[in-house]
Tab-separated table of C-alpha atoms and ligand atoms in Angstrom:
chain	number	residue	atom	x	y	z
A	718	MET	CA	-12.406	14.410	-1.465
A	719	ALA	CA	-12.029	15.435	2.056
A	720	GLN	CA	-8.766	16.966	1.028
A	721	SER	CA	-9.495	18.878	-2.299
A	722	ALA	CA	-8.314	22.095	-0.698
A	723	GLY	CA	-4.995	23.680	-2.029
A	724	ASP	CA	-1.437	21.932	-2.868
A	725	VAL	CA	0.183	22.894	0.890
A	726	ILE	CA	-0.092	21.552	4.573
A	727	VAL	CA	0.797	24.000	7.041
A	728	VAL	CA	2.182	22.884	9.782
A	729	ARG	CA	3.098	24.452	13.496
A	730	GLY	CA	5.608	22.397	15.898
A	731	ASN	CA	3.878	21.335	18.635
A	732	GLY	CA	3.609	19.457	22.039
A	733	GLY	CA	2.372	16.190	22.533
A	734	LEU	CA	-0.348	14.539	20.499
A	735	ASP	CA	-3.194	12.950	22.565
A	736	GLY	CA	-6.447	10.813	21.767
A	737	GLU	CA	-8.176	8.662	19.012
A	738	VAL	CA	-7.807	7.635	15.315
A	739	CYS	CA	-9.585	5.604	13.288
A	740	ILE	CA	-6.748	4.097	10.408
A	741	GLY	CA	-8.930	3.279	7.134
A	742	GLY	CA	-8.409	0.493	4.493
A	743	ALA	CA	-5.656	-0.657	3.026
A	744	LYS	CA	-4.730	1.656	-0.097
A	745	ASN	CA	-2.368	-0.917	-1.184
A	746	SER	CA	-4.836	-3.729	-0.711
A	747	VAL	CA	-8.118	-1.958	-2.136
A	748	LEU	CA	-6.599	-1.209	-5.034
A	749	LYS	CA	-5.785	-4.952	-6.094
A	750	LEU	CA	-9.374	-5.811	-4.672
A	751	ILE	CA	-10.978	-3.365	-7.430
A	752	ALA	CA	-9.032	-4.828	-9.841
A	753	ALA	CA	-9.723	-7.978	-8.980
A	754	CYS	CA	-13.508	-7.627	-9.505
A	755	LEU	CA	-12.824	-7.530	-12.852
A	756	LEU	CA	-12.546	-11.705	-12.706
A	757	ALA	CA	-16.564	-11.854	-12.254
A	758	GLU	CA	-19.354	-10.540	-14.034
A	759	GLY	CA	-21.973	-8.999	-11.575
A	760	GLN	CA	-21.910	-6.691	-8.478
A	761	HIS	CA	-19.373	-6.630	-6.359
A	762	VAL	CA	-19.281	-4.376	-2.951
A	763	LEU	CA	-16.278	-3.379	-0.884
A	764	ALA	CA	-16.654	-1.463	2.447
A	765	ASN	CA	-13.611	-0.016	4.315
A	766	VAL	CA	-12.683	2.225	1.049
A	767	PRO	CA	-10.331	5.010	2.136
A	768	ASP	CA	-11.237	8.189	0.375
A	769	ILE	CA	-7.955	8.606	-1.345
A	770	SER	CA	-7.429	9.835	-4.961
A	771	ASP	CA	-5.239	6.650	-5.957
A	772	VAL	CA	-8.451	5.045	-5.521
A	773	SER	CA	-10.246	7.139	-7.852
A	774	VAL	CA	-7.806	6.648	-10.673
A	775	MET	CA	-8.276	2.663	-10.213
A	776	CYS	CA	-12.085	3.578	-10.006
A	777	GLU	CA	-11.640	6.017	-13.557
A	778	LEU	CA	-10.157	3.407	-14.636
A	779	LEU	CA	-12.510	0.111	-14.367
A	780	GLU	CA	-15.100	2.512	-15.504
A	781	ALA	CA	-12.552	3.164	-19.069
A	782	MET	CA	-13.140	-0.706	-19.571
A	783	GLY	CA	-17.041	0.065	-19.150
A	784	VAL	CA	-17.330	-1.048	-15.660
A	785	SER	CA	-20.508	0.902	-13.410
A	786	ILE	CA	-18.700	1.909	-10.351
A	787	THR	CA	-21.046	3.826	-7.777
A	788	ARG	CA	-18.957	5.505	-4.662
A	789	THR	CA	-20.653	6.550	-1.230
A	790	ASP	CA	-19.290	6.490	2.276
A	791	HIS	CA	-16.277	4.689	2.189
A	792	CYS	CA	-17.799	2.024	0.130
A	793	LEU	CA	-17.742	1.038	-3.471
A	794	VAL	CA	-20.455	-0.562	-5.793
A	795	ILE	CA	-18.911	-2.715	-8.540
A	796	ASP	CA	-20.583	-3.437	-11.233
A	797	VAL	CA	-19.145	-5.214	-14.288
A	798	PRO	CA	-20.437	-6.077	-17.199
A	799	ALA	CA	-20.297	-9.401	-19.242
A	800	GLU	CA	-17.839	-7.695	-22.049
A	801	ILE	CA	-15.538	-4.761	-21.279
A	802	ASN	CA	-13.095	-2.763	-22.842
A	803	THR	CA	-9.450	-4.513	-22.140
A	804	GLU	CA	-7.709	-1.221	-22.492
A	805	ALA	CA	-5.816	0.454	-19.870
A	806	PRO	CA	-4.171	3.854	-21.129
A	807	TYR	CA	-1.420	5.432	-20.966
A	808	HIS	CA	-2.762	9.318	-18.895
A	809	LEU	CA	-4.444	6.457	-16.017
A	810	VAL	CA	-1.757	4.254	-15.948
A	811	GLU	CA	1.408	7.162	-15.795
A	812	ARG	CA	-1.248	8.451	-13.169
A	813	MET	CA	-0.800	5.169	-10.679
A	814	ARG	CA	1.700	2.147	-11.167
A	815	ALA	CA	-0.268	0.172	-9.608
A	816	SER	CA	-2.902	-0.193	-12.516
A	817	ILE	CA	-0.351	-3.194	-14.113
A	818	VAL	CA	-2.096	-5.389	-11.725
A	819	VAL	CA	-5.149	-5.449	-14.316
A	820	LEU	CA	-2.804	-7.296	-16.350
A	821	GLY	CA	-3.853	-10.772	-14.742
A	822	PRO	CA	-7.346	-10.263	-13.983
A	823	LEU	CA	-7.893	-9.455	-17.807
A	824	LEU	CA	-6.019	-11.699	-19.059
A	825	ALA	CA	-7.402	-14.904	-17.278
A	826	ARG	CA	-11.291	-13.780	-18.409
A	827	PHE	CA	-10.825	-12.342	-21.454
A	828	GLY	CA	-7.719	-13.576	-23.011
A	829	ALA	CA	-6.737	-10.185	-23.732
A	830	ALA	CA	-5.460	-7.217	-21.997
A	831	ARG	CA	-3.589	-3.859	-23.457
A	832	VAL	CA	-1.892	-2.135	-20.832
A	833	ALA	CA	-0.040	1.241	-21.416
A	834	LEU	CA	3.744	0.381	-19.511
A	835	PRO	CA	4.464	2.065	-16.702
A	836	GLY	CA	7.387	4.692	-16.489
A	837	GLY	CA	9.956	4.779	-13.549
A	838	ASP	CA	8.688	7.120	-10.340
A	839	ASP	CA	10.376	8.776	-7.446
A	840	PHE	CA	11.628	5.746	-6.306
A	841	GLY	CA	14.124	4.949	-9.113
A	842	PRO	CA	13.386	2.501	-12.268
A	843	ARG	CA	10.238	0.188	-11.730
A	844	PRO	CA	10.562	-2.903	-13.885
A	845	ILE	CA	7.130	-5.234	-14.279
A	846	ASP	CA	9.277	-8.364	-16.166
A	847	MET	CA	9.018	-10.453	-13.181
A	848	HIS	CA	5.240	-9.853	-13.373
A	849	LEU	CA	5.453	-11.561	-17.382
A	850	ARG	CA	7.726	-13.913	-17.045
A	851	ALA	CA	5.264	-15.453	-13.871
A	852	LEU	CA	2.379	-14.950	-16.839
A	853	GLU	CA	4.192	-16.418	-19.357
A	854	SER	CA	4.240	-19.618	-17.376
A	855	LEU	CA	0.888	-20.092	-17.316
A	856	GLY	CA	0.652	-19.608	-21.366
A	857	ALA	CA	0.449	-15.915	-21.835
A	858	THR	CA	2.829	-14.172	-24.521
A	859	PHE	CA	3.782	-10.475	-24.675
A	860	ARG	CA	4.236	-7.861	-27.556
A	861	THR	CA	4.913	-4.253	-26.665
A	862	SER	CA	4.586	-1.661	-28.867
A	863	HIS	CA	4.043	2.007	-29.110
A	864	GLY	CA	4.258	2.669	-24.907
A	865	ASP	CA	1.561	-0.307	-24.776
A	866	ILE	CA	1.965	-3.779	-23.377
A	867	SER	CA	-0.588	-6.655	-25.210
A	868	GLY	CA	-0.784	-10.261	-24.033
A	869	THR	CA	-3.401	-12.791	-25.366
A	870	ALA	CA	-3.839	-16.302	-23.977
A	871	GLU	CA	-5.855	-18.747	-25.357
A	872	ALA	CA	-6.340	-20.386	-22.441
A	873	LEU	CA	-4.109	-20.184	-18.915
A	874	THR	CA	-2.879	-23.949	-17.250
A	875	GLY	CA	-1.800	-23.457	-14.069
A	876	ALA	CA	2.309	-24.241	-13.543
A	877	GLU	CA	5.108	-24.090	-11.021
A	878	ILE	CA	6.087	-20.433	-10.394
A	879	VAL	CA	9.512	-19.655	-8.931
A	880	LEU	CA	9.484	-15.951	-8.076
A	881	GLU	CA	13.607	-15.405	-8.091
A	882	TYR	CA	12.003	-12.146	-5.405
A	883	PRO	CA	9.087	-11.874	-3.698
A	884	SER	CA	7.119	-8.958	-5.638
A	885	VAL	CA	4.150	-7.809	-4.523
A	886	GLY	CA	2.613	-6.383	-7.521
A	887	ALA	CA	4.226	-10.165	-9.663
A	888	THR	CA	2.210	-11.880	-6.822
A	889	GLU	CA	-0.142	-10.756	-7.384
A	890	ASN	CA	-1.066	-10.522	-10.933
A	891	VAL	CA	-0.459	-14.416	-11.319
A	892	LEU	CA	-2.805	-15.195	-8.268
A	893	MET	CA	-5.547	-13.478	-10.001
A	894	ALA	CA	-4.411	-14.943	-13.587
A	895	ALA	CA	-4.428	-18.312	-11.595
A	896	VAL	CA	-7.519	-18.679	-9.957
A	897	ARG	CA	-8.873	-18.955	-13.138
A	898	ALA	CA	-6.344	-21.132	-15.052
A	899	LYS	CA	-6.976	-24.854	-15.862
A	900	GLY	CA	-5.499	-27.124	-13.061
A	901	ARG	CA	-2.963	-26.327	-10.426
A	902	THR	CA	-0.318	-23.455	-10.106
A	903	ARG	CA	2.298	-23.499	-7.527
A	904	ILE	CA	3.885	-20.020	-6.767
A	905	VAL	CA	6.899	-20.491	-4.972
A	906	ASN	CA	8.039	-17.613	-3.070
A	907	PRO	CA	5.492	-15.187	-3.032
A	908	ALA	CA	5.390	-11.692	-1.737
A	909	ARG	CA	3.550	-12.705	1.836
A	910	GLU	CA	2.436	-9.137	3.026
A	911	PRO	CA	-1.015	-8.463	4.986
A	912	GLU	CA	-1.984	-7.018	1.808
A	913	ILE	CA	-1.768	-10.472	-0.246
A	914	GLY	CA	-3.469	-12.122	1.967
A	915	ASP	CA	-5.919	-9.740	1.993
A	916	LEU	CA	-6.591	-10.224	-1.845
A	917	VAL	CA	-6.624	-14.267	-1.169
A	918	SER	CA	-9.768	-13.895	0.914
A	919	PHE	CA	-10.989	-11.799	-1.202
A	920	LEU	CA	-10.205	-14.108	-3.912
A	921	ASN	CA	-11.510	-16.928	-2.373
A	922	GLN	CA	-14.913	-15.202	-1.337
A	923	MET	CA	-15.359	-14.997	-5.732
A	924	GLY	CA	-15.058	-18.875	-4.972
A	925	ALA	CA	-11.418	-19.565	-5.801
A	926	LYS	CA	-9.266	-22.102	-4.673
A	927	ALA	CA	-6.442	-20.352	-3.163
A	928	ARG	CA	-4.273	-21.276	-0.114
A	929	TRP	CA	-0.751	-21.119	1.348
A	930	ALA	CA	0.724	-24.038	1.754
A	931	GLY	CA	4.730	-24.711	3.092
A	932	ASN	CA	6.497	-21.752	1.151
A	933	GLY	CA	4.305	-20.795	-1.707
A	934	LEU	CA	0.541	-19.604	-2.406
A	935	ALA	CA	-0.989	-23.063	-4.447
A	936	ILE	CA	-4.097	-22.594	-6.104
A	937	GLU	CA	-6.416	-24.864	-7.870
A	938	GLY	CA	-8.487	-22.670	-11.115
A	939	VAL	CA	-11.764	-22.487	-11.252
A	940	GLU	CA	-13.740	-22.048	-14.252
A	941	GLN	CA	-15.966	-19.351	-12.538
A	942	LEU	CA	-16.091	-16.582	-10.218
A	943	SER	CA	-19.094	-14.518	-8.710
A	944	PRO	CA	-18.772	-11.429	-7.547
A	945	ALA	CA	-18.031	-10.943	-3.609
A	946	GLY	CA	-19.014	-8.957	-0.822
A	947	GLN	CA	-22.542	-9.548	-1.411
A	948	HIS	CA	-23.803	-11.965	0.916
A	949	ALA	CA	-23.803	-11.274	4.799
A	950	SER	CA	-23.430	-15.202	5.762
A	951	SER	CA	-20.506	-15.810	4.105
A	952	PRO	CA	-18.105	-17.461	5.814
A	953	ARG	CA	-14.527	-15.542	6.497
A	954	SER	CA	-12.126	-17.160	4.849
A	955	THR	CA	-8.972	-18.214	6.673
A	956	ALA	CA	-6.441	-17.141	3.961
A	957	GLY	CA	-5.511	-13.787	5.418
A	958	GLY	CA	-2.018	-13.312	4.779
A	959	ILE	CA	1.438	-14.956	7.435
A	960	GLY	CA	0.634	-13.350	10.762
A	961	THR	CA	-3.030	-11.928	10.693
A	962	SER	CA	-5.587	-13.543	12.787
A	963	ALA	CA	-9.121	-14.169	12.625
A	964	ARG	CA	-10.388	-11.183	13.979
A	965	THR	CA	-12.624	-8.107	13.076
A	966	GLU	CA	-10.135	-5.790	11.535
A	967	VAL	CA	-9.052	-8.581	8.697
A	968	GLY	CA	-10.057	-8.429	5.805
A	969	GLY	CA	-13.538	-10.089	4.880
A	970	THR	CA	-17.285	-9.800	4.610
A	971	PRO	CA	-18.493	-7.482	7.974
A	972	ALA	CA	-21.214	-9.064	10.391
A	973	ASP	CA	-23.894	-6.418	8.634
A	974	GLY	CA	-23.002	-8.187	5.396
A	975	ASP	CA	-22.593	-4.402	2.968
A	976	GLY	CA	-19.518	-4.910	1.660
A	977	TYR	CA	-15.937	-6.868	1.691
A	978	ARG	CA	-14.314	-5.166	4.280
A	979	VAL	CA	-10.859	-4.145	3.082
A	980	ILE	CA	-7.995	-4.727	5.763
A	981	SER	CA	-6.498	-1.645	7.868
A	982	ASP	CA	-4.011	0.237	6.202
A	983	ARG	CA	-0.737	-0.445	7.613
A	984	ILE	CA	1.754	2.020	6.384
A	985	GLU	CA	-1.092	5.197	7.597
A	986	THR	CA	-0.725	3.350	10.578
A	987	ALA	CA	2.701	3.681	11.118
A	988	THR	CA	2.835	7.283	9.969
A	989	TYR	CA	0.451	8.225	13.443
A	990	LEU	CA	2.543	6.045	15.355
A	991	ALA	CA	6.089	8.141	14.194
A	992	ALA	CA	3.814	11.232	14.714
A	993	VAL	CA	3.421	10.015	17.962
A	994	GLY	CA	7.344	8.655	18.289
A	995	MET	CA	8.511	12.357	17.385
A	996	CYS	CA	5.536	14.692	19.589
A	997	GLY	CA	5.044	12.498	22.526
A	998	GLY	CA	2.106	12.028	23.764
A	999	SER	CA	-0.335	9.051	23.699
A	1000	VAL	CA	-3.036	7.901	20.789
A	1001	PHE	CA	-5.068	5.225	20.266
A	1002	LEU	CA	-5.096	3.659	16.628
A	1003	ARG	CA	-8.711	2.585	16.419
A	1004	HIS	CA	-8.644	-0.581	13.406
A	1005	ALA	CA	-4.855	-0.768	13.475
A	1006	VAL	CA	-3.654	-4.493	13.475
A	1007	GLY	CA	-0.662	-4.913	15.222
A	1008	ASP	CA	-0.274	-8.933	14.145
A	1009	HIS	CA	0.546	-6.808	10.420
A	1010	MET	CA	3.384	-4.950	11.572
A	1011	THR	CA	5.543	-6.681	14.404
A	1012	MET	CA	8.413	-5.991	12.632
A	1013	LEU	CA	7.813	-2.275	13.110
A	1014	ILE	CA	6.556	-2.098	16.876
A	1015	ARG	CA	9.455	-4.135	17.548
A	1016	LYS	CA	11.831	-1.377	16.169
A	1017	LEU	CA	9.710	1.574	17.730
A	1018	THR	CA	9.989	-0.439	21.027
A	1019	GLU	CA	13.313	-0.745	20.434
A	1020	MET	CA	13.513	3.196	20.342
A	1021	GLY	CA	11.645	4.008	23.104
A	1022	MET	CA	7.868	4.009	22.759
A	1023	HIS	CA	5.378	2.063	24.726
A	1024	ILE	CA	3.478	0.342	22.187
A	1025	VAL	CA	0.559	-2.219	23.127
A	1026	ALA	CA	-2.005	-4.142	19.987
A	1027	ASP	CA	-5.160	-5.475	20.948
A	1028	ALA	CA	-8.398	-6.948	19.459
A	1029	GLU	CA	-9.346	-3.170	18.630
A	1030	GLY	CA	-6.316	-1.536	17.575
A	1031	ILE	CA	-2.976	-0.097	18.769
A	1032	ARG	CA	-1.922	2.255	21.875
A	1033	ALA	CA	1.305	4.337	21.543
A	1034	THR	CA	2.589	6.387	24.096
A	1035	ALA	CA	6.066	8.335	23.798
A	1036	THR	CA	6.826	10.045	27.203
A	1037	GLN	CA	10.929	10.862	26.594
A	1038	ARG	CA	13.200	11.651	23.435
A	1039	LEU	CA	13.383	8.564	21.277
A	1040	THR	CA	17.078	6.720	21.041
A	1041	SER	CA	18.608	5.887	17.708
A	1042	ALA	CA	18.213	2.689	15.670
A	1043	ASP	CA	19.623	0.752	12.718
A	1044	VAL	CA	17.141	0.391	10.182
A	1045	ALA	CA	17.329	-2.208	7.149
A	1046	THR	CA	13.855	-2.477	4.738
A	1047	LEU	CA	13.325	-6.173	3.524
A	1048	PRO	CA	10.416	-7.456	2.004
A	1049	TYR	CA	7.517	-9.123	4.558
A	1050	PRO	CA	7.692	-9.784	7.514
A	1051	GLY	CA	10.708	-6.921	7.582
A	1052	LEU	CA	10.454	-3.821	7.611
A	1053	ALA	CA	8.464	-2.204	5.171
A	1054	THR	CA	10.303	0.195	2.472
A	1055	ASP	CA	7.024	2.799	2.990
A	1056	TYR	CA	7.775	2.682	6.334
A	1057	LYS	CA	11.250	4.345	5.814
A	1058	PRO	CA	10.340	7.748	5.187
A	1059	PHE	CA	9.288	7.939	9.131
A	1060	LEU	CA	11.675	5.887	10.737
A	1061	VAL	CA	14.371	7.879	9.151
A	1062	ALA	CA	12.210	11.381	10.000
A	1063	MET	CA	12.015	9.832	13.483
A	1064	LEU	CA	16.319	9.368	13.510
A	1065	THR	CA	16.726	12.869	12.806
A	1066	THR	CA	14.900	13.968	16.420
A	1067	ALA	CA	16.171	10.631	18.106
A	1068	SER	CA	19.294	10.777	20.370
A	1069	GLY	CA	22.144	8.590	18.910
A	1070	VAL	CA	23.063	7.897	14.936
A	1071	GLY	CA	20.987	5.056	13.145
A	1072	ILE	CA	21.634	3.848	10.130
A	1073	VAL	CA	19.389	3.255	7.867
A	1074	THR	CA	19.741	0.303	5.011
A	1075	GLU	CA	17.266	0.578	1.466
A	1076	ASN	CA	17.109	-2.879	0.295
A	1077	ILE	CA	13.872	-3.044	-2.068
A	1078	PHE	CA	13.886	0.321	-4.132
A	1079	THR	CA	17.715	1.964	-4.289
A	1080	GLY	CA	16.577	5.634	-5.549
A	1081	ARG	CA	14.239	5.696	-2.318
A	1082	PHE	CA	16.101	8.672	-0.799
A	1083	ARG	CA	15.042	12.082	-2.136
A	1084	TYR	CA	12.790	13.207	0.278
A	1085	ILE	CA	16.265	13.415	2.403
A	1086	ASP	CA	16.927	16.934	0.874
A	1087	GLU	CA	14.088	17.772	1.910
A	1088	LEU	CA	14.538	16.891	5.568
A	1089	ARG	CA	18.003	18.467	5.210
A	1090	ARG	CA	16.148	21.918	4.875
A	1091	MET	CA	14.993	21.464	8.392
A	1092	GLY	CA	17.885	20.779	9.486
A	1093	ALA	CA	18.358	17.112	9.329
A	1094	ASP	CA	21.834	16.391	9.924
A	1095	ILE	CA	21.864	12.854	7.118
A	1096	ARG	CA	24.198	11.717	5.133
A	1097	THR	CA	23.534	8.936	2.187
A	1098	GLU	CA	26.117	7.029	0.560
A	1099	GLY	CA	24.393	4.448	-1.891
A	1100	HIS	CA	21.447	2.347	-0.746
A	1101	HIS	CA	22.513	3.674	3.086
A	1102	ALA	CA	21.704	6.651	4.851
A	1103	VAL	CA	23.679	7.821	8.240
A	1104	VAL	CA	20.809	9.898	10.506
A	1105	ARG	CA	22.543	12.175	13.234
A	1106	GLY	CA	19.564	13.093	15.508
A	1107	ALA	CA	19.710	16.650	16.490
A	1108	GLU	CA	17.260	18.419	19.695
A	1109	ARG	CA	14.669	19.819	17.461
A	1110	LEU	CA	14.065	20.079	13.410
A	1111	SER	CA	13.407	23.700	12.158
A	1112	GLY	CA	10.357	24.466	10.194
A	1113	ALA	CA	11.284	24.872	6.602
A	1114	PRO	CA	8.717	25.679	2.977
A	1115	VAL	CA	9.583	21.749	1.570
A	1116	ARG	CA	8.207	19.740	-1.019
A	1117	ALA	CA	6.145	16.124	-1.169
A	1118	HIS	CA	7.652	13.978	-3.738
A	1119	ASP	CA	5.271	10.875	-3.368
A	1120	ILE	CA	2.767	9.509	-0.920
A	1121	ARG	CA	5.320	8.628	2.306
A	1122	ALA	CA	8.005	10.837	1.758
A	1123	GLY	CA	5.185	13.624	1.782
A	1124	ALA	CA	3.240	12.248	4.696
A	1125	ALA	CA	6.976	12.373	7.033
A	1126	LEU	CA	7.449	15.672	5.775
A	1127	VAL	CA	4.367	16.710	7.633
A	1128	VAL	CA	5.295	13.996	10.921
A	1129	ALA	CA	8.668	15.996	10.457
A	1130	GLY	CA	6.857	19.492	10.193
A	1131	LEU	CA	4.775	18.042	13.663
A	1132	ALA	CA	7.981	18.264	15.997
A	1133	ALA	CA	10.154	21.070	14.230
A	1134	GLU	CA	10.054	24.308	15.669
A	1135	GLY	CA	8.072	27.469	13.747
A	1136	GLU	CA	6.195	26.629	10.680
A	1137	THR	CA	6.979	23.670	7.916
A	1138	GLU	CA	4.823	23.992	4.586
A	1139	VAL	CA	4.929	20.949	2.851
A	1140	ALA	CA	4.291	21.491	-1.115
A	1141	GLY	CA	2.788	19.232	-3.468
A	1142	ALA	CA	-0.073	17.812	-0.963
A	1143	THR	CA	-1.649	16.024	-3.562
A	1144	HIS	CA	0.718	13.589	-4.086
A	1145	ILE	CA	-0.124	12.957	-0.162
A	1146	ASP	CA	-3.990	12.730	-1.369
A	1147	ARG	CA	-2.833	10.165	-3.304
A	1148	GLY	CA	-2.607	7.812	0.133
A	1149	TYR	CA	-3.992	9.412	2.907
A	1150	ASP	CA	-7.831	9.719	4.144
A	1151	ASP	CA	-8.021	13.183	5.613
A	1152	LEU	CA	-4.078	13.497	7.033
A	1153	THR	CA	-5.027	17.104	8.408
A	1154	GLY	CA	-8.223	16.277	9.662
A	1155	LYS	CA	-6.743	13.282	11.751
A	1156	LEU	CA	-3.897	14.562	12.969
A	1157	ALA	CA	-5.538	18.475	13.815
A	1158	GLY	CA	-8.096	15.734	15.772
A	1159	LEU	CA	-5.150	14.697	18.042
A	1160	GLY	CA	-3.647	18.125	18.795
A	1161	ALA	CA	-1.647	19.289	15.712
A	1162	ILE	CA	-1.789	22.103	14.664
A	1163	ILE	CA	-2.358	21.322	11.125
A	1164	THR	CA	-3.966	23.382	8.189
A	1165	ARG	CA	-4.333	22.747	4.453
A	1166	ARG	CA	-3.744	25.648	1.843
B	1437	UD1	C1	3.974	-2.416	-3.908
B	1437	UD1	C2	3.495	-1.501	-2.745
B	1437	UD1	C3	4.335	-0.668	-2.478
B	1437	UD1	C4	5.871	-1.098	-2.007
B	1437	UD1	C5	6.065	-1.994	-2.543
B	1437	UD1	C6	6.922	-3.114	-1.798
B	1437	UD1	C7	1.334	-1.166	-4.162
B	1437	UD1	C8	0.370	-0.023	-4.824
B	1437	UD1	N1	2.664	-0.923	-4.003
B	1437	UD1	O1	4.942	-2.464	-4.812
B	1437	UD1	O2	4.185	0.550	-2.075
B	1437	UD1	O3	6.603	-0.226	-1.633
B	1437	UD1	O4	5.301	-3.003	-2.663
B	1437	UD1	O5	6.514	-3.391	-0.372
B	1437	UD1	O6	1.393	-2.038	-3.434
B	1437	UD1	N2	10.730	-5.218	-9.355
B	1437	UD1	C9	11.637	-5.778	-10.902
B	1437	UD1	N3	10.878	-6.743	-11.581
B	1437	UD1	C10	8.985	-6.823	-11.422
B	1437	UD1	C11	8.574	-5.865	-10.102
B	1437	UD1	C12	9.361	-5.414	-9.296
B	1437	UD1	O7	12.387	-5.957	-10.716
B	1437	UD1	O8	8.451	-7.397	-12.103
B	1437	UD1	C13	11.700	-5.075	-8.401
B	1437	UD1	C14	11.402	-3.278	-7.748
B	1437	UD1	O9	12.237	-2.550	-8.846
B	1437	UD1	C15	11.404	-3.194	-6.741
B	1437	UD1	C16	11.441	-4.631	-5.827
B	1437	UD1	O10	11.217	-5.563	-7.102
B	1437	UD1	O11	13.439	-3.315	-6.756
B	1437	UD1	C17	10.218	-4.673	-5.279
B	1437	UD1	O12	9.215	-4.815	-5.714
B	1437	UD1	P1	7.589	-4.576	-5.936
B	1437	UD1	O13	7.584	-5.840	-4.429
B	1437	UD1	O14	7.136	-5.154	-6.894
B	1437	UD1	O15	6.918	-3.638	-5.623
B	1437	UD1	P2	5.069	-3.041	-6.243
B	1437	UD1	O16	4.392	-3.842	-6.112
B	1437	UD1	O17	5.519	-2.337	-7.116
């Protein structure tokens, strides 16, 4: 991995950022696409795969099941055999909660799955009740023992499933099960994130029949699926998420035919947008997809940034101190909870006061103590934070507790006076492909040790 050096990122506050950065494939998409490969025997090829440690964990998980995976320059060749071991062990699930998405594909193809129950994390409790209820509606039954959840399904049958909340993981699990269930499934109130759209496109390339219909997803089960990413001539699916448009950056088969291309990472994009907003300057984010992040672009524009999106990417410019704004996280197309650490960091140096409301993961404020160590004026009250902008933060030793919060501390350090040491950088490696190298390429004074 590009960032396997030390566990500390050292960053020094400096002037504006300038140049171009390439946005990689979306972590929150590729992990699910890898799981989806379990649905069909044969060789799947994924392109635009970010070099991040969560991808390594998902690969280890499939390898533990008997799948062969070759990883070369941003590409994965995934060979799924006819029979596999349908168990996902605790030591891997514990490292990455997203492993739970193997449940749907395993039940759909093998009628059995045993997955260690994921615990809570720095966001607070992370229940999977909606995943299980939705899969039960298709005919699966579950039993919990010794910290594992064991599922069986003689045969899955299509059903109408109403999600009381548009959970990303529950939508993915039930979608991957429904594509091989007998008959028609309708998911009412599914999550609509671009990564769900990417999964729909990927599954359809495997031969599934899934499409957006009204306020839901309509899936016609098929008996068999075939590997994805193999055929240069495959038509690009038009089943992308709400707000996606047909352009080269949206997931699908690239023109050269060497793999299904994972969509761009909108959270990585938000990270560089925040860096420009806090430091000033002008940066082109190649491959960033403006259509996937309309609300964030609006919010940053309201705060004083100039942002222009086109088919090649996004140009972001900041020429003055930002102005505060209020922020509330919501399911897509609302402002993503994953953007919030960056917005909070930006508010710490914006002029005025911003009120931030977390509606998705109410425990997701832990990094605020770290920002306070850098001189930020933030008061929290339940799931609200009141951020009063200071002229400048001051560099300090801080610790990353999760992927996005860790990256937000790095971004804050770029705009702080003096040196900031962000410990726990391996959390950042879970979701960032060469954060330090890419920021250095934009003129940041940043190293890893
Ligand atoms: C995914 C993303 C994560 C993002 C989140 C919300 C991945 C790997 N992770 O997480 O980065 O922050 O979407 O956009 O893609 N809930 C339940 N019961 C359930 C499932 C969820 O109560 O069975 C609750 C959760 O506790 C949370 C909310 O629903 O409060 C949203 O969770 P969900 O959309 O499922 O997020 P994840 O798929 O875990």
